[in-house]
Every structure is written in C-alpha cells, then in structure tokens.
CSV table of C-alpha atoms (C1' of nucleotides) in Angstrom, one decimal:
chain,number,residue,atom,x,y,z
A,1,MET,CA,-24.7,-12.1,-58.5
A,2,THR,CA,-23.9,-15.5,-56.9
A,3,SER,CA,-26.6,-18.1,-56.4
A,4,TYR,CA,-27.4,-19.7,-53.1
A,5,SER,CA,-26.3,-23.1,-54.2
A,6,ASN,CA,-22.7,-22.3,-55.2
A,7,ARG,CA,-21.7,-19.0,-53.5
A,8,LEU,CA,-19.6,-20.6,-50.8
A,9,GLU,CA,-17.8,-23.1,-53.2
A,10,THR,CA,-14.9,-20.9,-54.1
A,11,PHE,CA,-15.1,-18.6,-51.0
A,12,PRO,CA,-11.9,-18.6,-48.8
A,13,ILE,CA,-13.8,-19.5,-45.6
A,14,GLY,CA,-10.8,-20.0,-43.4
A,15,GLU,CA,-9.1,-16.7,-44.3
A,16,PHE,CA,-12.4,-14.8,-43.8
A,17,CYS,CA,-13.0,-16.3,-40.4
A,18,ARG,CA,-9.5,-15.8,-39.2
A,19,LYS,CA,-9.4,-12.2,-40.2
A,20,ILE,CA,-12.8,-11.1,-39.0
A,21,LEU,CA,-12.2,-12.8,-35.6
A,22,LYS,CA,-8.8,-11.1,-35.2
A,23,TRP,CA,-10.3,-7.8,-36.1
A,24,TYR,CA,-13.2,-8.3,-33.6
A,25,GLU,CA,-10.9,-9.2,-30.8
A,26,LYS,CA,-9.1,-5.9,-31.2
A,27,ASN,CA,-12.0,-3.6,-32.1
A,28,LYS,CA,-15.0,-4.8,-30.1
A,29,ARG,CA,-16.8,-2.1,-28.2
A,30,PRO,CA,-17.1,-2.4,-24.4
A,31,LEU,CA,-20.8,-2.6,-23.9
A,32,PRO,CA,-22.8,-3.1,-20.7
A,33,TRP,CA,-24.1,-6.5,-21.9
A,34,ARG,CA,-20.6,-7.7,-22.8
A,35,GLU,CA,-19.4,-7.5,-19.2
A,36,ASN,CA,-20.2,-11.1,-18.6
A,37,LYS,CA,-22.0,-14.1,-20.1
A,38,ASP,CA,-25.1,-14.0,-17.9
A,39,PRO,CA,-27.7,-15.4,-20.3
A,40,TYR,CA,-30.5,-13.2,-18.7
A,41,ARG,CA,-28.5,-10.0,-19.3
A,42,ILE,CA,-27.7,-11.0,-22.9
A,43,TRP,CA,-31.4,-11.9,-23.5
A,44,VAL,CA,-32.6,-8.6,-22.2
A,45,SER,CA,-30.1,-6.7,-24.3
A,46,GLU,CA,-31.0,-8.6,-27.4
A,47,ILE,CA,-34.7,-7.8,-27.0
A,48,MET,CA,-34.0,-4.1,-26.4
A,49,LEU,CA,-31.6,-4.0,-29.4
A,50,GLN,CA,-34.3,-5.2,-31.8
A,51,GLN,CA,-34.7,-2.3,-34.3
A,52,THR,CA,-33.1,0.0,-31.8
A,53,LYS,CA,-29.7,1.7,-31.8
A,54,VAL,CA,-27.0,0.8,-29.3
A,55,ASP,CA,-26.7,4.4,-27.9
A,56,THR,CA,-30.5,4.4,-27.3
A,57,VAL,CA,-30.5,1.1,-25.5
A,58,LYS,CA,-27.6,1.7,-23.1
A,59,PRO,CA,-29.4,3.9,-20.5
A,60,TYR,CA,-32.5,1.7,-20.7
A,61,PHE,CA,-30.5,-1.4,-20.2
A,62,GLU,CA,-28.7,-0.1,-17.1
A,63,ASN,CA,-31.9,1.0,-15.6
A,64,PHE,CA,-33.8,-2.2,-16.4
A,65,MET,CA,-31.0,-4.4,-15.0
A,66,ASN,CA,-31.0,-2.4,-11.8
A,67,LYS,CA,-34.7,-2.7,-11.4
A,68,PHE,CA,-35.0,-6.3,-12.6
A,69,PRO,CA,-31.6,-7.9,-12.0
A,70,THR,CA,-32.7,-11.6,-12.3
A,71,PRO,CA,-35.4,-13.6,-14.0
A,72,GLU,CA,-37.1,-14.1,-10.6
A,73,VAL,CA,-37.4,-10.3,-9.9
A,74,LEU,CA,-38.7,-9.6,-13.4
A,75,ALA,CA,-41.2,-12.5,-13.2
A,76,GLU,CA,-42.7,-11.1,-10.0
A,77,ALA,CA,-42.7,-7.4,-11.0
A,78,GLU,CA,-45.9,-5.4,-11.7
A,79,GLU,CA,-46.5,-5.2,-15.4
A,80,GLU,CA,-47.0,-1.5,-15.1
A,81,GLN,CA,-43.5,-1.1,-13.7
A,82,VAL,CA,-42.0,-3.1,-16.5
A,83,MET,CA,-43.8,-1.0,-19.1
A,84,LYS,CA,-42.7,2.1,-17.3
A,85,ALA,CA,-39.1,1.0,-17.6
A,86,TRP,CA,-39.6,0.4,-21.3
A,87,GLU,CA,-41.4,3.8,-22.0
A,88,GLY,CA,-39.7,5.6,-24.9
A,89,LEU,CA,-38.1,2.4,-26.4
A,90,GLY,CA,-41.1,1.6,-28.6
A,91,TYR,CA,-42.4,-1.8,-29.8
A,92,TYR,CA,-44.0,-2.3,-26.4
A,93,SER,CA,-45.0,-5.9,-27.0
A,94,ARG,CA,-41.3,-6.7,-26.6
A,95,ALA,CA,-41.6,-5.8,-22.9
A,96,ARG,CA,-44.8,-7.8,-22.3
A,97,ASN,CA,-43.5,-10.8,-24.2
A,98,LEU,CA,-40.2,-10.7,-22.3
A,99,GLN,CA,-41.9,-10.7,-18.9
A,100,SER,CA,-44.2,-13.5,-20.0
A,101,ALA,CA,-41.3,-15.5,-21.3
A,102,VAL,CA,-39.3,-14.9,-18.1
A,103,LYS,CA,-42.3,-16.1,-16.1
A,104,GLU,CA,-42.2,-19.4,-18.0
A,105,VAL,CA,-38.5,-19.7,-17.5
A,106,VAL,CA,-39.0,-19.3,-13.7
A,107,HIS,CA,-41.9,-21.6,-13.5
A,108,HIS,CA,-41.0,-24.3,-16.0
A,109,TYR,CA,-37.2,-24.2,-16.3
A,110,GLY,CA,-36.3,-23.5,-12.7
A,111,GLY,CA,-35.1,-20.0,-13.5
A,112,GLU,CA,-32.4,-21.2,-15.8
A,113,ILE,CA,-32.5,-19.9,-19.4
A,114,PRO,CA,-32.8,-23.1,-21.5
A,115,LYS,CA,-29.7,-24.3,-23.2
A,116,SER,CA,-31.7,-26.0,-25.9
A,117,PRO,CA,-32.3,-23.7,-28.9
A,118,GLU,CA,-35.6,-25.3,-29.6
A,119,ASP,CA,-36.8,-24.7,-26.0
A,120,PHE,CA,-35.6,-21.2,-25.9
A,121,ALA,CA,-37.1,-20.4,-29.3
A,122,SER,CA,-40.5,-21.5,-28.0
A,123,LEU,CA,-40.6,-18.6,-25.6
A,124,LYS,CA,-42.7,-15.5,-26.4
A,125,GLY,CA,-40.8,-12.8,-28.3
A,126,VAL,CA,-37.9,-15.1,-29.2
A,127,GLY,CA,-37.5,-15.4,-33.0
A,128,PRO,CA,-34.8,-16.8,-35.2
A,129,TYR,CA,-32.4,-14.0,-34.5
A,130,THR,CA,-32.8,-13.8,-30.7
A,131,LYS,CA,-32.6,-17.6,-30.5
A,132,GLY,CA,-29.2,-17.6,-32.3
A,133,ALA,CA,-27.9,-14.5,-30.5
A,134,VAL,CA,-28.6,-15.7,-27.0
A,135,MET,CA,-27.7,-19.4,-27.6
A,136,SER,CA,-24.4,-18.5,-29.3
A,137,ILE,CA,-23.3,-15.5,-27.1
A,138,ALA,CA,-24.3,-17.0,-23.7
A,139,TYR,CA,-23.7,-20.7,-24.3
A,140,ASP,CA,-21.3,-20.7,-27.4
A,141,LEU,CA,-23.7,-23.0,-29.3
A,142,GLU,CA,-23.3,-23.2,-33.0
A,143,GLU,CA,-26.3,-21.2,-34.0
A,144,PRO,CA,-26.5,-18.3,-36.6
A,145,ALA,CA,-27.7,-14.9,-35.4
A,146,VAL,CA,-28.6,-13.1,-38.6
A,147,ASP,CA,-29.7,-9.5,-38.1
A,148,GLY,CA,-29.6,-6.6,-40.5
A,149,ASN,CA,-25.9,-6.1,-40.0
A,150,VAL,CA,-25.1,-9.8,-40.9
A,151,MET,CA,-27.4,-9.6,-44.0
A,152,ARG,CA,-25.6,-6.5,-45.2
A,153,VAL,CA,-22.1,-7.8,-44.6
A,154,LEU,CA,-22.7,-11.1,-46.3
A,155,ALA,CA,-24.7,-9.6,-49.1
A,156,ARG,CA,-21.6,-7.6,-50.0
A,157,VAL,CA,-18.9,-10.2,-49.2
A,158,LEU,CA,-20.8,-13.0,-51.0
A,159,LEU,CA,-22.4,-10.8,-53.7
A,160,ILE,CA,-26.0,-11.7,-52.8
A,161,GLY,CA,-28.5,-9.8,-54.9
A,162,ASP,CA,-31.7,-11.0,-53.3
A,163,ASP,CA,-34.0,-8.6,-51.4
A,164,ILE,CA,-32.8,-8.8,-47.8
A,165,GLY,CA,-36.3,-8.0,-46.7
A,166,LYS,CA,-37.5,-11.4,-47.7
A,167,GLN,CA,-37.6,-14.3,-45.2
A,168,ARG,CA,-36.2,-16.7,-47.7
A,169,THR,CA,-33.1,-14.6,-48.1
A,170,ARG,CA,-32.6,-14.6,-44.4
A,171,LYS,CA,-33.0,-18.3,-44.2
A,172,GLN,CA,-30.4,-18.8,-46.9
A,173,VAL,CA,-28.0,-16.5,-45.1
A,174,GLU,CA,-28.5,-18.4,-41.9
A,175,GLN,CA,-27.3,-21.5,-43.8
A,176,ASP,CA,-24.3,-19.6,-45.1
A,177,VAL,CA,-23.4,-18.6,-41.5
A,178,ARG,CA,-23.8,-22.2,-40.3
A,179,ALA,CA,-21.2,-23.2,-42.9
A,180,LEU,CA,-18.9,-20.3,-42.2
A,181,MET,CA,-18.9,-20.7,-38.4
A,182,VAL,CA,-17.8,-24.3,-38.2
A,183,GLY,CA,-14.7,-24.6,-36.0
A,184,THR,CA,-14.9,-21.0,-34.7
A,185,SER,CA,-16.2,-19.6,-31.5
A,186,PRO,CA,-19.9,-19.0,-32.4
A,187,ALA,CA,-20.1,-16.3,-29.7
A,188,ASP,CA,-17.3,-14.4,-31.2
A,189,PHE,CA,-18.1,-15.1,-34.9
A,190,ASN,CA,-21.7,-13.9,-34.7
A,191,GLN,CA,-20.7,-10.8,-32.8
A,192,ALA,CA,-17.8,-10.1,-35.2
A,193,LEU,CA,-20.1,-10.1,-38.1
A,194,MET,CA,-22.5,-7.7,-36.4
A,195,GLU,CA,-19.8,-5.5,-35.1
A,196,LEU,CA,-18.2,-5.2,-38.5
A,197,GLY,CA,-21.6,-4.3,-40.0
A,198,ALA,CA,-22.1,-1.6,-37.3
A,199,LEU,CA,-18.6,-0.1,-37.4
A,200,VAL,CA,-17.1,-0.7,-40.9
A,201,CYS,CA,-19.6,-2.2,-43.3
A,202,THR,CA,-22.2,0.4,-42.7
A,203,PRO,CA,-25.3,1.0,-44.9
A,204,LYS,CA,-23.9,4.3,-46.4
A,205,ASN,CA,-20.2,5.0,-47.0
A,206,PRO,CA,-18.7,1.8,-45.7
A,207,ASP,CA,-15.1,2.2,-44.7
A,208,CYS,CA,-13.8,-0.5,-47.1
A,209,THR,CA,-10.2,0.5,-47.0
A,210,ALA,CA,-10.2,-0.2,-43.3
A,211,CYS,CA,-12.1,-3.4,-43.6
A,212,PRO,CA,-10.2,-6.5,-42.4
A,213,VAL,CA,-11.9,-8.8,-45.0
A,214,ASN,CA,-11.9,-6.4,-48.1
A,215,ASN,CA,-9.6,-8.8,-50.0
A,216,THR,CA,-12.3,-11.6,-49.7
A,217,CYS,CA,-15.2,-9.2,-50.4
A,218,ARG,CA,-16.8,-9.8,-53.8
A,219,ALA,CA,-18.7,-6.5,-53.9
A,220,TYR,CA,-15.5,-4.6,-53.0
A,221,GLN,CA,-13.5,-6.3,-55.7
A,222,ARG,CA,-16.2,-5.4,-58.2
A,223,GLY,CA,-16.8,-1.8,-56.9
A,224,MET,CA,-20.4,-2.8,-56.1
A,225,THR,CA,-20.6,-2.1,-52.3
A,226,ARG,CA,-23.0,0.8,-53.1
A,227,GLU,CA,-25.5,-1.4,-54.9
A,228,LEU,CA,-25.7,-4.0,-52.1
A,229,PRO,CA,-27.6,-5.0,-50.2
A,230,VAL,CA,-30.8,-4.9,-52.2
A,231,LYS,CA,-33.8,-3.8,-50.2
A,232,ALA,CA,-37.3,-3.0,-51.4
A,233,LYS,CA,-38.4,0.5,-50.7
A,234,LYS,CA,-40.8,1.2,-47.9
A,235,LYS,CA,-44.3,2.3,-48.6
A,236,LYS,CA,-45.2,5.9,-47.5
A,237,GLN,CA,-46.9,6.1,-44.2
A,238,GLN,CA,-50.6,6.8,-44.1
A,239,ARG,CA,-51.7,10.1,-42.3
A,240,GLN,CA,-54.4,10.2,-39.7
A,241,THR,CA,-55.8,13.3,-38.2
A,242,MET,CA,-56.3,12.9,-34.5
A,243,ALA,CA,-58.0,15.0,-31.7
A,244,ALA,CA,-56.6,14.7,-28.2
A,245,ALA,CA,-58.0,16.4,-25.1
A,246,VAL,CA,-56.7,17.3,-21.8
A,247,ILE,CA,-59.7,17.6,-19.5
A,248,GLU,CA,-59.5,18.9,-15.9
A,249,ASN,CA,-62.4,18.6,-13.5
A,250,LYS,CA,-63.3,20.8,-10.5
A,251,ASN,CA,-61.2,18.6,-8.3
A,252,GLY,CA,-58.1,19.3,-10.4
A,253,GLU,CA,-58.1,15.8,-11.7
A,254,ILE,CA,-57.2,14.8,-15.3
A,255,LEU,CA,-59.1,12.3,-17.5
A,256,VAL,CA,-57.1,9.4,-18.9
A,257,GLU,CA,-58.3,6.4,-20.9
A,258,GLN,CA,-56.8,3.0,-21.7
A,259,ARG,CA,-56.3,1.8,-25.2
A,260,PRO,CA,-57.5,-1.7,-26.4
A,261,ASP,CA,-55.3,-4.6,-25.3
A,262,LYS,CA,-54.3,-5.4,-28.9
A,263,GLY,CA,-52.9,-3.3,-31.7
A,264,LEU,CA,-51.1,0.0,-31.7
A,265,LEU,CA,-49.8,1.0,-28.3
A,266,ALA,CA,-51.8,-1.9,-26.8
A,267,GLY,CA,-53.1,-1.4,-23.3
A,268,MET,CA,-51.4,1.9,-22.8
A,269,TRP,CA,-53.0,4.9,-21.1
A,270,GLN,CA,-53.5,8.1,-23.0
A,271,PHE,CA,-55.4,11.4,-22.9
A,272,PRO,CA,-58.7,10.9,-24.6
A,273,MET,CA,-58.1,10.6,-28.4
A,274,VAL,CA,-60.1,10.0,-31.5
A,275,GLU,CA,-59.5,10.0,-35.3
A,276,ALA,CA,-61.6,12.3,-37.5
A,277,SER,CA,-61.4,14.2,-40.7
A,278,PRO,CA,-59.6,17.6,-40.2
A,279,ALA,CA,-62.9,19.6,-40.5
A,280,LEU,CA,-64.7,17.5,-37.9
A,281,LEU,CA,-62.1,17.2,-35.2
A,282,HIS,CA,-63.9,19.4,-32.7
A,283,GLU,CA,-67.3,17.8,-33.2
A,284,ALA,CA,-65.8,14.3,-33.2
A,285,MET,CA,-64.0,14.9,-29.9
A,286,SER,CA,-67.1,16.5,-28.3
A,287,ASN,CA,-69.2,13.5,-29.3
A,288,TYR,CA,-66.6,11.0,-28.2
A,289,LEU,CA,-66.3,12.6,-24.8
A,290,LYS,CA,-70.0,12.7,-24.3
A,291,GLU,CA,-70.5,9.0,-25.3
A,292,THR,CA,-67.5,7.4,-23.9
A,293,HIS,CA,-66.7,9.5,-20.8
A,294,HIS,CA,-70.0,11.3,-20.1
A,295,VAL,CA,-68.3,14.6,-20.3
A,296,ASP,CA,-70.6,17.2,-21.9
A,297,VAL,CA,-68.9,20.5,-22.0
A,298,VAL,CA,-67.6,23.2,-24.5
A,299,LEU,CA,-64.3,22.2,-25.9
A,300,GLU,CA,-61.5,24.7,-26.4
A,301,ALA,CA,-59.2,24.3,-29.4
A,302,THR,CA,-55.6,25.2,-28.4
A,303,GLU,CA,-54.3,25.7,-32.0
A,304,GLN,CA,-51.5,23.4,-30.9
A,305,ARG,CA,-50.7,20.4,-33.2
A,306,PHE,CA,-47.8,18.1,-33.9
A,307,ASP,CA,-46.9,14.9,-35.7
A,308,HIS,CA,-46.4,11.6,-34.0
A,309,VAL,CA,-44.5,9.4,-36.6
A,310,PHE,CA,-44.8,5.6,-36.4
A,311,SER,CA,-43.1,3.2,-38.7
A,312,HIS,CA,-46.3,2.6,-40.6
A,313,LEU,CA,-48.4,5.7,-40.0
A,314,ILE,CA,-48.4,9.3,-38.9
A,315,TRP,CA,-50.7,10.9,-36.4
A,316,ASP,CA,-51.4,14.6,-37.0
A,317,ILE,CA,-52.5,15.3,-33.4
A,318,HIS,CA,-54.5,18.4,-32.6
A,319,VAL,CA,-54.8,19.3,-28.9
A,320,PHE,CA,-58.0,20.4,-27.2
A,321,ARG,CA,-58.7,21.2,-23.6
A,322,THR,CA,-61.7,22.0,-21.3
A,323,THR,CA,-62.8,22.0,-17.7
A,324,ALA,CA,-65.4,19.5,-16.7
A,325,HIS,CA,-67.6,18.8,-13.7
A,326,ALA,CA,-66.3,16.3,-11.2
A,327,HIS,CA,-67.5,12.8,-11.7
A,328,THR,CA,-66.2,9.3,-12.3
A,329,LEU,CA,-68.6,7.8,-14.8
A,330,THR,CA,-66.4,6.7,-17.8
A,331,LEU,CA,-66.4,3.6,-20.0
A,332,ASN,CA,-62.6,2.9,-20.2
A,333,GLY,CA,-61.0,5.8,-18.3
A,334,LYS,CA,-60.3,7.3,-14.9
A,335,TRP,CA,-59.7,10.6,-13.3
A,336,LEU,CA,-56.2,11.0,-11.8
A,337,THR,CA,-54.3,13.8,-10.1
A,338,LYS,CA,-52.2,15.8,-12.6
A,339,THR,CA,-49.0,14.1,-11.4
A,340,LYS,CA,-50.4,10.6,-11.8
A,341,ALA,CA,-52.1,11.3,-15.1
A,342,LYS,CA,-48.9,12.6,-16.5
A,343,GLN,CA,-47.0,9.6,-15.3
A,344,LEU,CA,-49.5,7.1,-16.6
A,345,ALA,CA,-50.2,8.7,-20.0
A,346,PHE,CA,-47.8,6.7,-22.1
A,347,SER,CA,-45.9,7.2,-25.2
A,348,VAL,CA,-43.9,10.2,-26.3
A,349,SER,CA,-46.9,11.9,-27.9
A,350,HIS,CA,-48.7,12.2,-24.7
A,351,GLN,CA,-45.9,13.9,-23.0
A,352,LYS,CA,-46.1,16.4,-25.8
A,353,ILE,CA,-49.8,16.8,-25.5
A,354,TRP,CA,-49.4,17.6,-21.8
A,355,GLU,CA,-46.7,20.2,-22.5
A,356,GLN,CA,-48.6,21.8,-25.3
A,357,GLN,CA,-51.9,22.3,-23.5
A,358,LEU,CA,-50.3,24.2,-20.7
B,1,DG,C1',-45.6,-13.6,-47.2
B,2,DA,C1',-47.0,-9.0,-46.5
B,3,DT,C1',-48.2,-6.1,-42.8
B,4,DA,C1',-48.4,-4.2,-38.0
B,5,DC,C1',-45.6,-2.7,-34.5
B,6,DG,C1',-42.2,3.0,-31.9
B,7,DT,C1',-38.8,6.0,-31.6
B,8,DG,C1',-34.9,9.2,-32.3
B,9,DG,C1',-31.1,10.3,-35.0
B,10,DA,C1',-28.3,10.8,-39.3
B,11,DC,C1',-28.1,13.1,-43.7
C,1,DT,C1',-39.5,17.9,-45.1
C,2,DG,C1',-38.3,13.6,-46.6
C,3,DT,C1',-36.0,9.2,-46.3
C,4,DC,C1',-33.8,5.6,-44.2
C,5,DC,C1',-32.5,3.4,-40.7
C,6,DA,C1',-31.3,0.1,-35.7
C,7,DA,C1',-28.7,-6.5,-32.9
C,8,DG,C1',-36.8,-8.4,-35.4
C,9,DT,C1',-41.2,-10.8,-34.1
C,10,DA,C1',-46.1,-12.0,-34.4
C,11,DT,C1',-49.7,-12.9,-37.2
DNA sequence: GATACGTGGAC
DNA sequence: TGTCCAAGTAT
C-alpha cells in the first residue's frame, strides 16, 4: 500500500483529472438537484443524500422543494410540517438541524447561503462533506467533498490500505483531493469522483473494464480492487423486546405519546411503547399505561409482532390493544381521532403497528 | 475516537 | 435470515 506522504508523487494527476472530467461530462445523470446551481436546492439535496440512496431521495426532494421552495419559506414553516415531509427518510435530526440552520441563514445572512466555507460549516448539520459539496457545487470553490464514493474510488486508484471508517483517513483523502483538484472545476471534479463511485467504481463488482481511469488505477493494475477499500466490520445490533399498544377510548379516540426530545426518534409521536423482557411484556405494558397514562384496563395481546431494524439496534415489537374509558389525564400523551393519531404517530414501525392491530 | 442516529434495497 | 450498504454529523 502507498503511504500518505508519497502516494501522489508519481501519480499522473493531469491525466487522471482530464479523463474523469471528460467521462463525467458525458455520463452524469440528470438529477433534480442538478437542474440549476441554486445553493439552497443543492444544500437540501446534500442533507437528504446523507447515508441515503439517490432513488430514495428523489421523490422526497421534489416534495420538499414544492413545500419549502426558499430558505424564507422553510424558516417560517411549522416544525411538524417539516418533520412530516421528512417522514420515512430517517436520521430525523437532519431535518431539525436543516431548519435551524436555514433560520440562521435568513436571520443572520440575509437569506443568502454563505459563500465562506468557514461560515457555512458553522451551521447546524453541516459537516466536512456537506461544506465541501455545497461550496464546490454551488459556488465552484476549491473545497474537497469526500463521501463514501470518493473514499472508495481513491482507496483503489491510489492504493490506500487504511480503514476508511477512520476520521484520519478521511482527512488525508481530503488533502489528496485538494492536490488533485487544482486547476479543475471543483464543482465538476467532486461530482465526477462521486458519480464514478456510484456508477462504475461500485463496492461490489466494479465495472473496471469500462472505467475511464483504469490505466491510472493502482488497485486495478495489481488486481486488488476486491480488497479495497478496507473497512472495519460493523458490530451486530443489539435486540430489544418492545411492547406497543393501540388504545381506543369510548369516544373512538386513540392514545399517542411523545418521545423524549433527545436520542432515538427524538420528539416523535408514537403509540405507547415500553421495553421489557419477553416474558414480562404484558405486565410491563399494563404497569406503564397505569403509571404514565392512567389507563387501568385489561390488555389484549394480538399475537402480532415484527422487527424494526435500526442501524445500531433491533426492536422486536409486540402489539397489544385494548379499549379504555374516555379521559385525558396523561403525562406525555394525548387522545386523538383515529385519523390524526395515525398521521401523527411517526416512523415506519408505527404505521405497521396500526395496520397489525386492525 | 468510538458510538448513536433510520430506512429500504441488493445479494 | 444475514450482511452490507447510501452523497455523514454530533457528541
């Protein structure tokens, strides 16, 4: 493997840049956020695209831009409407941080997305990648935008054997990109690297024979594309057994509760839910309903269960239901009509809970 | 620097 | 079913 200090010394930078830029010009996908250089549009797309596939993002992006077409509109929108537009995309702090950052742009930068990388990077939810992506794509500033694609492409091209999960590796690759992009269009160069990673230099079965830069690729020349990039294996997710309850009162209303404003699914509404050992689910939910929502009734187990898989844990959700007397005394919940409860209860798992208890 | 933070799709 | 992933950030 090549070391950080010397890996660009004998690398044909000019040839690599010329070829990848030419390839990008010819092969770039027409994407909704490539229609113009509106920094706000590009910013929104970059946030949505974090850890999320292009095909997943497309419909969300169109809908989001229709509802919140400018920083001013997003800044003034109800947070609940913003979250609703994000529902299903995951990583919900992205939406809250984006709205918070846009408010700062409107109130402190006159509604103009800062052209200073340092100013832009100070906004909530804007990390090293998003800073480089928006500054380069929207303003053509010479900033690297190193995402998973770029890490993979350069790990192979430059034969980098370091774990790409490490922050230090990413910082070194950022320096590599800074050196490579001199004299190019940063907007096109960054996107060319990412597009090549997405379409040709894929994680599995890269299409090396079709690659425009295979003659400069050190991994390809050595038959090592399959060993790169190096990435530490993920730990297995922890399993949690959960009880969830759909409770209808005599008025036909459904009980929903709000999660804490920090942590997993922060601030989101859900049907009452508790963690417990598998044998004690029924008892745990009964006690929880009594203590938290002052609902003291006989619970019915539905025999319905399903997994909700997160990146770091798995909920084994068991669905209960019951009918309660009408009242409103709850600690962190409220009774809503079925329609409103179903709308408010967030996250994919709660749509499933609703369907399964019917 | 390791861990928390969602989801759906590919194989 | 399991595993890995997809244009990362905050703490």
